[in-house]
Amino acid sequence: VSGSSKLAKITDGAVNFDGSGDYLSLSPGADFAFGTGDFTIEVYLYYNGAPGQFDYLIDARNSGQTTGTWTLGHDYVNDGSGLLMFSTDSSMLIKSSKNPIPNKWSHIAVSRSGTSLKMFIDGEQTASATNSTDFSTAPTTSYIGARYSNEHPFDGFMSNIRIIKGTALYTSNFTPPTEPLTNVTNTKLLCCQSNTSAIEGAVKPGTITANGDAAAT
């Protein structure tokens, strides 16, 4: 008797961040400047322990609190009890009513359709807001797994980061994808899918650099 099987899971390719000096950096330019239009930010992540009061998932604010840029993560100044999206430390845009569960994989998504901004954890809407922020600044450098200047690091794993400029992919509750994410229309970044290289990406706005011990797994 012969047979074959294909064992696949969303975590087949991910990047490990140990919470101490690990992050990815890139120069996305206009690709992360959504203007007042629609967008989608999504990522699969695995927290090693409970989320901290400060831990940054994606920081697109250059090297400071630049008007017209954005960040996804936790920030105590804005009450780090829930996942946040904000434009500066004093300008919270949306806050989730719950956090990702530690020590398990979760799918996180934030999308804006028109002026309707929504956040989802594992396909369940956990926050909504009316928002027309003009994300008009093209960040020179953006960070994955830490804040600018390598502050407030993330401790865990990230997989299948996808950023879409011009499309709100999720507008109501949904079932998260169970296959690796793909390059859909308007995708500007699709990375953290390789199990051999932390800097590979199906879609990249230039070069991704791995810093510290950030490594594929």
PDB file of N, CA and C in Angstrom, residues 54-150:
ATOM      1  N   PHE A  54       3.779  47.667  26.113  1.00  0.00           N
ATOM      2  CA  PHE A  54       4.381  48.201  24.899  1.00  0.00           C
ATOM      3  C   PHE A  54       4.898  47.029  24.078  1.00  0.00           C
ATOM      4  N   ASP A  55       4.345  46.790  22.932  1.00  0.00           N
ATOM      5  CA  ASP A  55       4.987  45.936  21.930  1.00  0.00           C
ATOM      6  C   ASP A  55       4.417  46.302  20.572  1.00  0.00           C
ATOM      7  N   TYR A  56       5.305  46.524  19.656  1.00  0.00           N
ATOM      8  CA  TYR A  56       4.923  47.043  18.359  1.00  0.00           C
ATOM      9  C   TYR A  56       5.022  45.943  17.305  1.00  0.00           C
ATOM     10  N   LEU A  57       3.961  45.786  16.540  1.00  0.00           N
ATOM     11  CA  LEU A  57       3.945  44.803  15.471  1.00  0.00           C
ATOM     12  C   LEU A  57       4.495  45.410  14.188  1.00  0.00           C
ATOM     13  N   ILE A  58       3.881  46.486  13.723  1.00  0.00           N
ATOM     14  CA  ILE A  58       4.345  47.188  12.525  1.00  0.00           C
ATOM     15  C   ILE A  58       4.333  48.681  12.833  1.00  0.00           C
ATOM     16  N   ASP A  59       5.461  49.335  12.671  1.00  0.00           N
ATOM     17  CA  ASP A  59       5.582  50.767  12.949  1.00  0.00           C
ATOM     18  C   ASP A  59       6.018  51.465  11.670  1.00  0.00           C
ATOM     19  N   ALA A  60       5.107  52.249  11.105  1.00  0.00           N
ATOM     20  CA  ALA A  60       5.373  52.934   9.841  1.00  0.00           C
ATOM     21  C   ALA A  60       5.486  54.438  10.042  1.00  0.00           C
ATOM     22  N   ARG A  61       6.071  54.844  11.181  1.00  0.00           N
ATOM     23  CA  ARG A  61       6.107  56.278  11.503  1.00  0.00           C
ATOM     24  C   ARG A  61       7.482  56.909  11.314  1.00  0.00           C
ATOM     25  N   ASN A  62       8.322  56.387  10.447  1.00  0.00           N
ATOM     26  CA  ASN A  62       9.679  56.895  10.291  1.00  0.00           C
ATOM     27  C   ASN A  62      10.433  56.735  11.598  1.00  0.00           C
ATOM     28  N   SER A  63      11.220  57.720  11.989  1.00  0.00           N
ATOM     29  CA  SER A  63      11.983  57.653  13.230  1.00  0.00           C
ATOM     30  C   SER A  63      11.406  58.611  14.266  1.00  0.00           C
ATOM     31  N   GLY A  64      10.126  58.696  14.338  1.00  0.00           N
ATOM     32  CA  GLY A  64       9.459  59.563  15.298  1.00  0.00           C
ATOM     33  C   GLY A  64       7.970  59.561  15.077  1.00  0.00           C
ATOM     34  N   GLN A  65       7.263  60.381  15.838  1.00  0.00           N
ATOM     35  CA  GLN A  65       5.815  60.430  15.783  1.00  0.00           C
ATOM     36  C   GLN A  65       5.384  61.340  14.633  1.00  0.00           C
ATOM     37  N   THR A  66       5.523  60.832  13.434  1.00  0.00           N
ATOM     38  CA  THR A  66       5.309  61.623  12.248  1.00  0.00           C
ATOM     39  C   THR A  66       3.833  61.674  11.867  1.00  0.00           C
ATOM     40  N   THR A  67       3.307  62.866  11.713  1.00  0.00           N
ATOM     41  CA  THR A  67       1.917  63.031  11.294  1.00  0.00           C
ATOM     42  C   THR A  67       1.706  62.393   9.923  1.00  0.00           C
ATOM     43  N   GLY A  68       0.577  61.707   9.787  1.00  0.00           N
ATOM     44  CA  GLY A  68       0.267  61.081   8.509  1.00  0.00           C
ATOM     45  C   GLY A  68       0.832  59.700   8.338  1.00  0.00           C
ATOM     46  N   THR A  69       1.334  59.087   9.435  1.00  0.00           N
ATOM     47  CA  THR A  69       1.820  57.716   9.387  1.00  0.00           C
ATOM     48  C   THR A  69       1.048  56.894  10.416  1.00  0.00           C
ATOM     49  N   TRP A  70       1.346  55.596  10.528  1.00  0.00           N
ATOM     50  CA  TRP A  70       0.525  54.718  11.364  1.00  0.00           C
ATOM     51  C   TRP A  70       1.371  53.643  12.034  1.00  0.00           C
ATOM     52  N   THR A  71       0.779  53.050  13.087  1.00  0.00           N
ATOM     53  CA  THR A  71       1.415  51.974  13.843  1.00  0.00           C
ATOM     54  C   THR A  71       0.345  50.981  14.287  1.00  0.00           C
ATOM     55  N   LEU A  72       0.700  49.692  14.322  1.00  0.00           N
ATOM     56  CA  LEU A  72      -0.164  48.648  14.850  1.00  0.00           C
ATOM     57  C   LEU A  72       0.581  47.952  15.982  1.00  0.00           C
ATOM     58  N   GLY A  73      -0.029  47.894  17.161  1.00  0.00           N
ATOM     59  CA  GLY A  73       0.604  47.241  18.300  1.00  0.00           C
ATOM     60  C   GLY A  73      -0.057  47.632  19.607  1.00  0.00           C
ATOM     61  N   HIS A  74       0.707  47.587  20.684  1.00  0.00           N
ATOM     62  CA  HIS A  74       0.240  47.995  21.999  1.00  0.00           C
ATOM     63  C   HIS A  74       1.049  49.197  22.461  1.00  0.00           C
ATOM     64  N   ASP A  75       0.377  50.131  23.107  1.00  0.00           N
ATOM     65  CA  ASP A  75       1.053  51.322  23.604  1.00  0.00           C
ATOM     66  C   ASP A  75       0.375  51.755  24.891  1.00  0.00           C
ATOM     67  N   TYR A  76       1.123  51.733  25.989  1.00  0.00           N
ATOM     68  CA  TYR A  76       0.551  52.019  27.306  1.00  0.00           C
ATOM     69  C   TYR A  76      -0.054  53.414  27.370  1.00  0.00           C
ATOM     70  N   VAL A  77       0.531  54.363  26.650  1.00  0.00           N
ATOM     71  CA  VAL A  77       0.005  55.731  26.657  1.00  0.00           C
ATOM     72  C   VAL A  77      -1.447  55.733  26.201  1.00  0.00           C
ATOM     73  N   ASN A  78      -1.773  54.835  25.264  1.00  0.00           N
ATOM     74  CA  ASN A  78      -3.136  54.733  24.757  1.00  0.00           C
ATOM     75  C   ASN A  78      -3.910  53.586  25.401  1.00  0.00           C
ATOM     76  N   ASP A  79      -3.433  53.093  26.560  1.00  0.00           N
ATOM     77  CA  ASP A  79      -4.054  51.972  27.259  1.00  0.00           C
ATOM     78  C   ASP A  79      -3.758  50.679  26.510  1.00  0.00           C
ATOM     79  N   GLY A  80      -2.650  50.052  26.881  1.00  0.00           N
ATOM     80  CA  GLY A  80      -2.191  48.869  26.180  1.00  0.00           C
ATOM     81  C   GLY A  80      -2.981  47.608  26.475  1.00  0.00           C
ATOM     82  N   SER A  81      -4.173  47.737  27.065  1.00  0.00           N
ATOM     83  CA  SER A  81      -4.971  46.556  27.382  1.00  0.00           C
ATOM     84  C   SER A  81      -5.593  45.924  26.153  1.00  0.00           C
ATOM     85  N   GLY A  82      -5.522  46.597  25.025  1.00  0.00           N
ATOM     86  CA  GLY A  82      -6.066  46.046  23.794  1.00  0.00           C
ATOM     87  C   GLY A  82      -5.193  46.426  22.618  1.00  0.00           C
ATOM     88  N   LEU A  83      -5.281  45.652  21.549  1.00  0.00           N
ATOM     89  CA  LEU A  83      -4.513  45.933  20.352  1.00  0.00           C
ATOM     90  C   LEU A  83      -4.980  47.255  19.753  1.00  0.00           C
ATOM     91  N   LEU A  84      -4.028  48.067  19.299  1.00  0.00           N
ATOM     92  CA  LEU A  84      -4.329  49.415  18.836  1.00  0.00           C
ATOM     93  C   LEU A  84      -3.803  49.660  17.433  1.00  0.00           C
ATOM     94  N   MET A  85      -4.441  50.600  16.751  1.00  0.00           N
ATOM     95  CA  MET A  85      -3.834  51.247  15.606  1.00  0.00           C
ATOM     96  C   MET A  85      -3.833  52.729  15.915  1.00  0.00           C
ATOM     97  N   PHE A  86      -2.692  53.382  15.753  1.00  0.00           N
ATOM     98  CA  PHE A  86      -2.615  54.808  16.063  1.00  0.00           C
ATOM     99  C   PHE A  86      -1.675  55.493  15.090  1.00  0.00           C
ATOM    100  N   SER A  87      -1.770  56.830  15.040  1.00  0.00           N
ATOM    101  CA  SER A  87      -0.912  57.584  14.132  1.00  0.00           C
ATOM    102  C   SER A  87       0.236  58.246  14.881  1.00  0.00           C
ATOM    103  N   THR A  88       0.033  58.592  16.144  1.00  0.00           N
ATOM    104  CA  THR A  88       1.109  59.009  17.030  1.00  0.00           C
ATOM    105  C   THR A  88       0.770  58.452  18.400  1.00  0.00           C
ATOM    106  N   ASP A  89       1.669  58.602  19.373  1.00  0.00           N
ATOM    107  CA  ASP A  89       1.400  58.062  20.704  1.00  0.00           C
ATOM    108  C   ASP A  89       0.182  58.706  21.361  1.00  0.00           C
ATOM    109  N   SER A  90      -0.249  59.851  20.853  1.00  0.00           N
ATOM    110  CA  SER A  90      -1.397  60.528  21.459  1.00  0.00           C
ATOM    111  C   SER A  90      -2.601  60.568  20.534  1.00  0.00           C
ATOM    112  N   SER A  91      -2.582  59.777  19.485  1.00  0.00           N
ATOM    113  CA  SER A  91      -3.675  59.807  18.521  1.00  0.00           C
ATOM    114  C   SER A  91      -4.129  58.388  18.187  1.00  0.00           C
ATOM    115  N   MET A  92      -4.930  57.800  19.096  1.00  0.00           N
ATOM    116  CA  MET A  92      -5.438  56.457  18.874  1.00  0.00           C
ATOM    117  C   MET A  92      -6.546  56.479  17.825  1.00  0.00           C
ATOM    118  N   LEU A  93      -6.477  55.566  16.878  1.00  0.00           N
ATOM    119  CA  LEU A  93      -7.472  55.496  15.817  1.00  0.00           C
ATOM    120  C   LEU A  93      -8.520  54.431  16.098  1.00  0.00           C
ATOM    121  N   ILE A  94      -8.082  53.282  16.615  1.00  0.00           N
ATOM    122  CA  ILE A  94      -9.009  52.194  16.913  1.00  0.00           C
ATOM    123  C   ILE A  94      -8.352  51.278  17.940  1.00  0.00           C
ATOM    124  N   LYS A  95      -9.158  50.734  18.847  1.00  0.00           N
ATOM    125  CA  LYS A  95      -8.653  49.841  19.891  1.00  0.00           C
ATOM    126  C   LYS A  95      -9.555  48.619  19.984  1.00  0.00           C
ATOM    127  N   SER A  96      -8.943  47.441  19.985  1.00  0.00           N
ATOM    128  CA  SER A  96      -9.688  46.197  20.080  1.00  0.00           C
ATOM    129  C   SER A  96     -10.247  46.011  21.482  1.00  0.00           C
ATOM    130  N   SER A  97     -11.418  45.399  21.573  1.00  0.00           N
ATOM    131  CA  SER A  97     -12.029  45.102  22.861  1.00  0.00           C
ATOM    132  C   SER A  97     -11.381  43.900  23.531  1.00  0.00           C
ATOM    133  N   LYS A  98     -10.488  43.224  22.817  1.00  0.00           N
ATOM    134  CA  LYS A  98      -9.790  42.071  23.382  1.00  0.00           C
ATOM    135  C   LYS A  98      -8.413  41.967  22.758  1.00  0.00           C
ATOM    136  N   ASN A  99      -7.583  41.119  23.364  1.00  0.00           N
ATOM    137  CA  ASN A  99      -6.236  40.888  22.880  1.00  0.00           C
ATOM    138  C   ASN A  99      -6.135  39.515  22.236  1.00  0.00           C
ATOM    139  N   PRO A 100      -5.138  39.312  21.381  1.00  0.00           N
ATOM    140  CA  PRO A 100      -4.871  37.951  20.919  1.00  0.00           C
ATOM    141  C   PRO A 100      -4.547  37.040  22.107  1.00  0.00           C
ATOM    142  N   ILE A 101      -4.968  35.792  22.042  1.00  0.00           N
ATOM    143  CA  ILE A 101      -4.697  34.839  23.113  1.00  0.00           C
ATOM    144  C   ILE A 101      -3.231  34.425  23.023  1.00  0.00           C
ATOM    145  N   PRO A 102      -2.484  34.487  24.138  1.00  0.00           N
ATOM    146  CA  PRO A 102      -1.070  34.109  24.087  1.00  0.00           C
ATOM    147  C   PRO A 102      -0.872  32.621  23.820  1.00  0.00           C
ATOM    148  N   ASN A 103       0.280  32.298  23.298  1.00  0.00           N
ATOM    149  CA  ASN A 103       0.714  30.913  23.066  1.00  0.00           C
ATOM    150  C   ASN A 103      -0.195  30.165  22.090  1.00  0.00           C
ATOM    151  N   LYS A 104      -0.748  30.879  21.138  1.00  0.00           N
ATOM    152  CA  LYS A 104      -1.491  30.264  20.042  1.00  0.00           C
ATOM    153  C   LYS A 104      -1.441  31.212  18.849  1.00  0.00           C
ATOM    154  N   TRP A 105      -1.634  30.671  17.669  1.00  0.00           N
ATOM    155  CA  TRP A 105      -1.665  31.511  16.474  1.00  0.00           C
ATOM    156  C   TRP A 105      -2.985  32.258  16.370  1.00  0.00           C
ATOM    157  N   SER A 106      -2.907  33.541  16.031  1.00  0.00           N
ATOM    158  CA  SER A 106      -4.091  34.371  15.816  1.00  0.00           C
ATOM    159  C   SER A 106      -3.926  35.138  14.510  1.00  0.00           C
ATOM    160  N   HIS A 107      -5.043  35.385  13.855  1.00  0.00           N
ATOM    161  CA  HIS A 107      -5.054  36.222  12.657  1.00  0.00           C
ATOM    162  C   HIS A 107      -5.554  37.608  13.055  1.00  0.00           C
ATOM    163  N   ILE A 108      -4.775  38.628  12.729  1.00  0.00           N
ATOM    164  CA  ILE A 108      -5.118  40.015  13.043  1.00  0.00           C
ATOM    165  C   ILE A 108      -5.338  40.760  11.738  1.00  0.00           C
ATOM    166  N   ALA A 109      -6.387  41.568  11.677  1.00  0.00           N
ATOM    167  CA  ALA A 109      -6.631  42.372  10.480  1.00  0.00           C
ATOM    168  C   ALA A 109      -7.224  43.719  10.867  1.00  0.00           C
ATOM    169  N   VAL A 110      -6.782  44.744  10.163  1.00  0.00           N
ATOM    170  CA  VAL A 110      -7.373  46.081  10.263  1.00  0.00           C
ATOM    171  C   VAL A 110      -7.662  46.530   8.841  1.00  0.00           C
ATOM    172  N   SER A 111      -8.880  47.003   8.605  1.00  0.00           N
ATOM    173  CA  SER A 111      -9.205  47.461   7.260  1.00  0.00           C
ATOM    174  C   SER A 111     -10.087  48.704   7.329  1.00  0.00           C
ATOM    175  N   ARG A 112      -9.940  49.554   6.330  1.00  0.00           N
ATOM    176  CA  ARG A 112     -10.785  50.748   6.228  1.00  0.00           C
ATOM    177  C   ARG A 112     -11.456  50.769   4.874  1.00  0.00           C
ATOM    178  N   SER A 113     -12.776  50.893   4.908  1.00  0.00           N
ATOM    179  CA  SER A 113     -13.582  51.027   3.709  1.00  0.00           C
ATOM    180  C   SER A 113     -14.325  52.348   3.795  1.00  0.00           C
ATOM    181  N   GLY A 114     -13.977  53.286   2.940  1.00  0.00           N
ATOM    182  CA  GLY A 114     -14.537  54.628   3.076  1.00  0.00           C
ATOM    183  C   GLY A 114     -14.040  55.260   4.368  1.00  0.00           C
ATOM    184  N   THR A 115     -14.968  55.550   5.284  1.00  0.00           N
ATOM    185  CA  THR A 115     -14.582  56.071   6.605  1.00  0.00           C
ATOM    186  C   THR A 115     -14.857  55.051   7.702  1.00  0.00           C
ATOM    187  N   SER A 116     -15.126  53.808   7.323  1.00  0.00           N
ATOM    188  CA  SER A 116     -15.394  52.741   8.288  1.00  0.00           C
ATOM    189  C   SER A 116     -14.112  51.951   8.546  1.00  0.00           C
ATOM    190  N   LEU A 117     -13.560  52.122   9.746  1.00  0.00           N
ATOM    191  CA  LEU A 117     -12.331  51.443  10.144  1.00  0.00           C
ATOM    192  C   LEU A 117     -12.686  50.308  11.090  1.00  0.00           C
ATOM    193  N   LYS A 118     -12.215  49.095  10.809  1.00  0.00           N
ATOM    194  CA  LYS A 118     -12.565  47.934  11.626  1.00  0.00           C
ATOM    195  C   LYS A 118     -11.319  47.104  11.945  1.00  0.00           C
ATOM    196  N   MET A 119     -11.375  46.471  13.121  1.00  0.00           N
ATOM    197  CA  MET A 119     -10.317  45.564  13.532  1.00  0.00           C
ATOM    198  C   MET A 119     -10.915  44.195  13.793  1.00  0.00           C
ATOM    199  N   PHE A 120     -10.173  43.138  13.409  1.00  0.00           N
ATOM    200  CA  PHE A 120     -10.645  41.770  13.562  1.00  0.00           C
ATOM    201  C   PHE A 120      -9.551  40.922  14.206  1.00  0.00           C
ATOM    202  N   ILE A 121      -9.952  40.032  15.100  1.00  0.00           N
ATOM    203  CA  ILE A 121      -9.056  39.020  15.637  1.00  0.00           C
ATOM    204  C   ILE A 121      -9.693  37.670  15.358  1.00  0.00           C
ATOM    205  N   ASP A 122      -8.980  36.832  14.625  1.00  0.00           N
ATOM    206  CA  ASP A 122      -9.483  35.526  14.198  1.00  0.00           C
ATOM    207  C   ASP A 122     -10.828  35.642  13.493  1.00  0.00           C
ATOM    208  N   GLY A 123     -10.958  36.676  12.676  1.00  0.00           N
ATOM    209  CA  GLY A 123     -12.153  36.862  11.861  1.00  0.00           C
ATOM    210  C   GLY A 123     -13.323  37.498  12.574  1.00  0.00           C
ATOM    211  N   GLU A 124     -13.192  37.755  13.868  1.00  0.00           N
ATOM    212  CA  GLU A 124     -14.273  38.381  14.640  1.00  0.00           C
ATOM    213  C   GLU A 124     -13.990  39.874  14.808  1.00  0.00           C
ATOM    214  N   GLN A 125     -14.972  40.686  14.458  1.00  0.00           N
ATOM    215  CA  GLN A 125     -14.791  42.132  14.624  1.00  0.00           C
ATOM    216  C   GLN A 125     -14.697  42.470  16.103  1.00  0.00           C
ATOM    217  N   THR A 126     -13.602  43.133  16.484  1.00  0.00           N
ATOM    218  CA  THR A 126     -13.391  43.490  17.887  1.00  0.00           C
ATOM    219  C   THR A 126     -13.366  44.989  18.113  1.00  0.00           C
ATOM    220  N   ALA A 127     -13.497  45.770  17.041  1.00  0.00           N
ATOM    221  CA  ALA A 127     -13.534  47.227  17.181  1.00  0.00           C
ATOM    222  C   ALA A 127     -13.982  47.835  15.866  1.00  0.00           C
ATOM    223  N   SER A 128     -14.605  49.007  15.971  1.00  0.00           N
ATOM    224  CA  SER A 128     -14.961  49.772  14.778  1.00  0.00           C
ATOM    225  C   SER A 128     -14.898  51.248  15.115  1.00  0.00           C
ATOM    226  N   ALA A 129     -14.642  52.063  14.118  1.00  0.00           N
ATOM    227  CA  ALA A 129     -14.547  53.506  14.326  1.00  0.00           C
ATOM    228  C   ALA A 129     -14.801  54.206  13.000  1.00  0.00           C
ATOM    229  N   THR A 130     -15.269  55.423  13.091  1.00  0.00           N
ATOM    230  CA  THR A 130     -15.362  56.277  11.916  1.00  0.00           C
ATOM    231  C   THR A 130     -14.045  57.015  11.791  1.00  0.00           C
ATOM    232  N   ASN A 131     -13.406  56.871  10.654  1.00  0.00           N
ATOM    233  CA  ASN A 131     -12.058  57.407  10.526  1.00  0.00           C
ATOM    234  C   ASN A 131     -11.805  57.916   9.115  1.00  0.00           C
ATOM    235  N   SER A 132     -11.225  59.102   9.019  1.00  0.00           N
ATOM    236  CA  SER A 132     -10.858  59.666   7.720  1.00  0.00           C
ATOM    237  C   SER A 132      -9.441  60.221   7.755  1.00  0.00           C
ATOM    238  N   THR A 133      -8.610  59.669   8.638  1.00  0.00           N
ATOM    239  CA  THR A 133      -7.226  60.123   8.754  1.00  0.00           C
ATOM    240  C   THR A 133      -6.526  60.042   7.402  1.00  0.00           C
ATOM    241  N   ASP A 134      -5.798  61.086   7.090  1.00  0.00           N
ATOM    242  CA  ASP A 134      -5.035  61.130   5.850  1.00  0.00           C
ATOM    243  C   ASP A 134      -3.620  60.609   6.122  1.00  0.00           C
ATOM    244  N   PHE A 135      -3.392  59.341   5.796  1.00  0.00           N
ATOM    245  CA  PHE A 135      -2.060  58.758   5.939  1.00  0.00           C
ATOM    246  C   PHE A 135      -1.241  59.146   4.714  1.00  0.00           C
ATOM    247  N   SER A 136      -0.828  60.396   4.691  1.00  0.00           N
ATOM    248  CA  SER A 136      -0.236  60.965   3.483  1.00  0.00           C
ATOM    249  C   SER A 136       1.285  60.953   3.487  1.00  0.00           C
ATOM    250  N   THR A 137       1.898  60.657   4.635  1.00  0.00           N
ATOM    251  CA  THR A 137       3.352  60.695   4.713  1.00  0.00           C
ATOM    252  C   THR A 137       3.941  59.362   4.292  1.00  0.00           C
ATOM    253  N   ALA A 138       4.840  59.383   3.352  1.00  0.00           N
ATOM    254  CA  ALA A 138       5.526  58.163   2.909  1.00  0.00           C
ATOM    255  C   ALA A 138       6.690  57.897   3.851  1.00  0.00           C
ATOM    256  N   PRO A 139       6.606  56.858   4.683  1.00  0.00           N
ATOM    257  CA  PRO A 139       7.682  56.614   5.649  1.00  0.00           C
ATOM    258  C   PRO A 139       8.987  56.216   4.969  1.00  0.00           C
ATOM    259  N   THR A 140      10.071  56.825   5.427  1.00  0.00           N
ATOM    260  CA  THR A 140      11.391  56.490   4.901  1.00  0.00           C
ATOM    261  C   THR A 140      11.793  55.089   5.324  1.00  0.00           C
ATOM    262  N   THR A 141      11.579  54.796   6.616  1.00  0.00           N
ATOM    263  CA  THR A 141      11.887  53.473   7.154  1.00  0.00           C
ATOM    264  C   THR A 141      10.727  52.998   8.005  1.00  0.00           C
ATOM    265  N   SER A 142      10.363  51.741   7.869  1.00  0.00           N
ATOM    266  CA  SER A 142       9.331  51.138   8.702  1.00  0.00           C
ATOM    267  C   SER A 142       9.904  49.904   9.374  1.00  0.00           C
ATOM    268  N   TYR A 143       9.234  49.477  10.457  1.00  0.00           N
ATOM    269  CA  TYR A 143       9.776  48.414  11.293  1.00  0.00           C
ATOM    270  C   TYR A 143       8.712  47.348  11.549  1.00  0.00           C
ATOM    271  N   ILE A 144       9.125  46.110  11.535  1.00  0.00           N
ATOM    272  CA  ILE A 144       8.276  44.980  11.885  1.00  0.00           C
ATOM    273  C   ILE A 144       8.887  44.307  13.107  1.00  0.00           C
ATOM    274  N   GLY A 145       8.124  44.220  14.186  1.00  0.00           N
ATOM    275  CA  GLY A 145       8.604  43.575  15.390  1.00  0.00           C
ATOM    276  C   GLY A 145       9.192  44.506  16.424  1.00  0.00           C
ATOM    277  N   ALA A 146       9.153  45.809  16.173  1.00  0.00           N
ATOM    278  CA  ALA A 146       9.661  46.788  17.132  1.00  0.00           C
ATOM    279  C   ALA A 146       9.227  48.181  16.710  1.00  0.00           C
ATOM    280  N   ARG A 147       9.347  49.112  17.647  1.00  0.00           N
ATOM    281  CA  ARG A 147       9.142  50.521  17.353  1.00  0.00           C
ATOM    282  C   ARG A 147      10.418  51.073  16.716  1.00  0.00           C
ATOM    283  N   TYR A 148      10.297  52.249  16.093  1.00  0.00           N
ATOM    284  CA  TYR A 148      11.489  52.884  15.554  1.00  0.00           C
ATOM    285  C   TYR A 148      12.554  52.983  16.659  1.00  0.00           C
ATOM    286  N   SER A 149      13.801  53.026  16.254  1.00  0.00           N
ATOM    287  CA  SER A 149      14.948  53.061  17.174  1.00  0.00           C
ATOM    288  C   SER A 149      15.043  51.783  18.000  1.00  0.00           C
ATOM    289  N   ASN A 150      14.435  50.705  17.509  1.00  0.00           N
ATOM    290  CA  ASN A 150      14.529  49.400  18.172  1.00  0.00           C
ATOM    291  C   ASN A 150      14.013  49.440  19.604  1.00  0.00           C
TER     292      ASN A 150
END
